[in-house]
Short mmCIF file of C-alpha atoms in Angstrom, two decimals:
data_model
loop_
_atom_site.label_atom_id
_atom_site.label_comp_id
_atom_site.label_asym_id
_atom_site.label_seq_id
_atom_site.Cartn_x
_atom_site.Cartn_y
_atom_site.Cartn_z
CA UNK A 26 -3.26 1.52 17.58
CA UNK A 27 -5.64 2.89 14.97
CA UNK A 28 -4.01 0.37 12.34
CA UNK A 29 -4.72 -2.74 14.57
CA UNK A 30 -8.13 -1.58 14.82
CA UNK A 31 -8.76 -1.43 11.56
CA UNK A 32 -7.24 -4.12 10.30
CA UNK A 33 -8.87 -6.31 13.44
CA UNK A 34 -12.42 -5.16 11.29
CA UNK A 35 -11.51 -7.14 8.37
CA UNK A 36 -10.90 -10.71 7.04
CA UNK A 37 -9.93 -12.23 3.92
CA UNK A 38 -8.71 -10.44 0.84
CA UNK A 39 -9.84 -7.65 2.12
CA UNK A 40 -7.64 -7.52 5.25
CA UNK A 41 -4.81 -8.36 3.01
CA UNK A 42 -5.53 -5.48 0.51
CA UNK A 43 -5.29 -3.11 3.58
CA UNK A 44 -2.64 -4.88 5.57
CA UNK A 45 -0.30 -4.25 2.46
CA UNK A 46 -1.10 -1.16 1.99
CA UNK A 47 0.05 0.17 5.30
CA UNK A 48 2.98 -1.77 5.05
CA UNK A 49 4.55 -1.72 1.67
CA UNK A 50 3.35 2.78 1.00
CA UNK A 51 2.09 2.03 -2.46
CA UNK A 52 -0.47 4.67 -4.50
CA UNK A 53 -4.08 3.36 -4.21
CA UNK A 54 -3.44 2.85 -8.61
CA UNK A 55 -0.32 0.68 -8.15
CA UNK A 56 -1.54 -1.45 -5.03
CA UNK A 57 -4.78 -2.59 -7.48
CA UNK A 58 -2.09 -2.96 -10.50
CA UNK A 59 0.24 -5.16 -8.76
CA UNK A 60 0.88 -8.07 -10.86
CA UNK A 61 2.55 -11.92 -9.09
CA UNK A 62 5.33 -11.06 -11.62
CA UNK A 63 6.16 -8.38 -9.57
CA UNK A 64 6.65 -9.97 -6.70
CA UNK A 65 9.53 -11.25 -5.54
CA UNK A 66 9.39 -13.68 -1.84
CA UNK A 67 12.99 -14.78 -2.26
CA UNK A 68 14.30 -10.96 -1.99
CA UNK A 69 12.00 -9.51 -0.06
CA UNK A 70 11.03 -6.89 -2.43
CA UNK A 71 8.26 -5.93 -5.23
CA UNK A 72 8.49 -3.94 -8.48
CA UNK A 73 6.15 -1.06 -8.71
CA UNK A 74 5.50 -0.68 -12.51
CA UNK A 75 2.13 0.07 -13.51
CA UNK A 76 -0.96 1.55 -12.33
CA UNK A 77 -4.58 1.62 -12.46
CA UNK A 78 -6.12 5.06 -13.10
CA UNK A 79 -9.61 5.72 -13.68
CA UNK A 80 -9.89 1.89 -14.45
CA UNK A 81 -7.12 2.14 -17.53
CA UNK A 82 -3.88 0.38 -16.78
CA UNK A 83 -0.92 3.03 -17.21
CA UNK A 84 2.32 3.76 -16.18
CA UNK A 85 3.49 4.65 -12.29
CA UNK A 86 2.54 8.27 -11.98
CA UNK A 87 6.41 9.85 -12.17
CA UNK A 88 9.14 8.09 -13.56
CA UNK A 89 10.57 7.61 -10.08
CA UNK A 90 7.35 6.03 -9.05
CA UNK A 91 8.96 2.50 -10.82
CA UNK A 92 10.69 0.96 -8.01
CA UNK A 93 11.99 -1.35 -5.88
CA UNK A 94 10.01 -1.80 -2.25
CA UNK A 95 11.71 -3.23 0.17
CA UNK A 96 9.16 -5.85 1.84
CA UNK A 97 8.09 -5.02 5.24
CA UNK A 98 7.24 -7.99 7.41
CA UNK A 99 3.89 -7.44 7.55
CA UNK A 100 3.20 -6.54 4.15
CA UNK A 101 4.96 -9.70 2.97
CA UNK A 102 2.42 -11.46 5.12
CA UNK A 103 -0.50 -9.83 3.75
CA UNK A 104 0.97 -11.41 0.02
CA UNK A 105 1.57 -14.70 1.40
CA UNK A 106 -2.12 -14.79 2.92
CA UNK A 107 -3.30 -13.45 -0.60
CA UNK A 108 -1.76 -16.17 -2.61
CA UNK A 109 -4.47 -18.11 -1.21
CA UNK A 110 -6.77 -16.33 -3.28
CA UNK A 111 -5.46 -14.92 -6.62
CA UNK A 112 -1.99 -16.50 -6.62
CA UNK A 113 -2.28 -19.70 -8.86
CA UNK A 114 -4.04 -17.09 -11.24
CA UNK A 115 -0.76 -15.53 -11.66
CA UNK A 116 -2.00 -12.19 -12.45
CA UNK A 117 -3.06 -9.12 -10.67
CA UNK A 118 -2.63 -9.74 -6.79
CA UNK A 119 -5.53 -7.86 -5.00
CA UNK A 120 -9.22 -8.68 -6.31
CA UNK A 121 -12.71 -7.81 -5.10
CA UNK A 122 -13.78 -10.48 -2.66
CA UNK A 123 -17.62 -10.17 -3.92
CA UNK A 124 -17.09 -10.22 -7.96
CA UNK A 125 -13.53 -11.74 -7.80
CA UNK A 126 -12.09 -9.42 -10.55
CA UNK A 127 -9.44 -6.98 -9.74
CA UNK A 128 -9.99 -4.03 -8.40
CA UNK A 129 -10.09 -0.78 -11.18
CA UNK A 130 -10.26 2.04 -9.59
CA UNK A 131 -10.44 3.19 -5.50
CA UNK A 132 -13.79 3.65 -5.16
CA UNK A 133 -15.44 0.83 -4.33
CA UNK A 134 -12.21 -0.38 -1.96
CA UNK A 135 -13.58 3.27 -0.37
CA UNK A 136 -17.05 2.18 -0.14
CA UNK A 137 -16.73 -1.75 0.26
CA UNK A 138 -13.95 -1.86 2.44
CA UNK A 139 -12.60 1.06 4.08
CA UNK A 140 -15.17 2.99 5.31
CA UNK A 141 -17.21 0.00 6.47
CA UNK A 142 -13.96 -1.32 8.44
CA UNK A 143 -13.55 2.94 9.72
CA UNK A 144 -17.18 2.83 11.20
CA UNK A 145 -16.78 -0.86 13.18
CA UNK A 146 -13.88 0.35 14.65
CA UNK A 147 -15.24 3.16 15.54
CA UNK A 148 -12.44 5.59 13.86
CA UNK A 149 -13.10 9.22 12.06
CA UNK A 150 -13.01 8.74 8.36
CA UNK A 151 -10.03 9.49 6.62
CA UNK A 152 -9.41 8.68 2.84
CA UNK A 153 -7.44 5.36 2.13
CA UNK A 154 -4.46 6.91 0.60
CA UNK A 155 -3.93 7.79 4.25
CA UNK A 156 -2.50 3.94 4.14
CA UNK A 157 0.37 5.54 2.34
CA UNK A 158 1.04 8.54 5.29
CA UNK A 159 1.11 5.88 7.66
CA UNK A 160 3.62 3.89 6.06
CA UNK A 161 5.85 6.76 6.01
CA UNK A 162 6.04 8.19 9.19
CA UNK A 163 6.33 4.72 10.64
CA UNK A 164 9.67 4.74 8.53
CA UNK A 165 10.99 7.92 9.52
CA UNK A 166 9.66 7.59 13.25
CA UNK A 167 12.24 4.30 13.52
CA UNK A 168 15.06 6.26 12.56
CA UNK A 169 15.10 4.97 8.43
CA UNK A 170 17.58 7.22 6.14
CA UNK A 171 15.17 9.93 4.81
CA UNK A 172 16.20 9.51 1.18
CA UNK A 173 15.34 5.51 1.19
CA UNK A 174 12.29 6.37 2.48
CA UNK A 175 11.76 9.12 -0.51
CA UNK A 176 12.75 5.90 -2.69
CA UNK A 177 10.27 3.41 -1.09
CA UNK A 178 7.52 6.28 -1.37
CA UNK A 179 8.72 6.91 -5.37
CA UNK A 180 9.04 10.63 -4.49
CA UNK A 181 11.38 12.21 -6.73
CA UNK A 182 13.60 13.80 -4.05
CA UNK A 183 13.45 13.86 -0.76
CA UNK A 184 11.67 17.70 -0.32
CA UNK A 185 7.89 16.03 -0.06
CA UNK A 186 9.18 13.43 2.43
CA UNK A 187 10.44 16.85 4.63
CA UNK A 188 7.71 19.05 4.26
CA UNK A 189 5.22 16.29 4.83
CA UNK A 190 6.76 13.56 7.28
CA UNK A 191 9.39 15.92 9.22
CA UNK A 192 8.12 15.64 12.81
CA UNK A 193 8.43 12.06 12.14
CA UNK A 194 11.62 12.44 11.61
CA UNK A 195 13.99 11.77 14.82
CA UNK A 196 16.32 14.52 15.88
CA UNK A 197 19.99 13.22 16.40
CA UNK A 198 21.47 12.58 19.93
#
């Protein structure tokens, strides 16, 4: 319900940027590193390889976080709406609506975006990595294997997705 009401406070790039990233799980750093190239429509899938920290392109912040996300339906929508605006640039995917550069760092996402679209709808502030939660126990809460969920997250094994998600997790009938 919450989700809807956010996203419902939002248009444009913007909307995209936070449609994706309840739906696809990425880090903040690799959502605003996400290149075209990495992107792949026909298999329903992205590459996570790279990630913005502190405004300094590295790599994903474990070695499992390079991976393979399965495309949800709705996050594939948010990157078929965004082609719109980046795509025939054919670089980095998600870009600040006002200066129309990519995003660096989560701060001004934070303060441009998130906590604007928190207040209109009315909903207690929580950070933005709290995209990534979301994703997760949706997951788990449908009944998805535990350890492809770890995968999707780029946890490397499936402990954090247990301590952190296992109420989400449905008991067996």
């Amino acid at each position: 319900d919450e989700v809807t009401k956010i996203l419902n406070e939002l248009t444009g790039q913007a909307k995209n940027l936070i449609q994706f990233a309840f739906y696809s799980g990425l880090r903040t750093s690799e959502l605003i590193a996400l290149r075209w190239q990495d992107v792949d429509f026909e298999n329903n899938r992205v590459f996570v390889r790279s990630a913005y920290v502190r405004g300094q392109l590295k790599d994903t912040k474990t070695k499992s976080g390079k991976r393979e996300v399965t495309l949800q339906p709705q996050a594939k929508e948010a990157l078929l709406n965004q082609q719109a605006f980046t795509g025939k640039q054919n670089d980095i995917v998600f870009h600040d609506p006002d200066t129309h550069q990519p995003w660096r760092n989560d701060q001004p996402i934070r303060k441009k975006v998130w906590i604007p679209a928190l207040k209109k709808a009315n909903i207690k502030y929580r950070n933005p990595y709290q995209t990534r939660h979301t994703f997760a126990s949706m997951l788990l809460s449908r009944g998805e294997n535990p350890l492809w969920v770890t995968q999707q997250m780029g946890h490397k094994d499936w402990g954090q997705i247990i301590k952190v998600y296992g109420r989400w997790i449905p008991q067996s009938k």
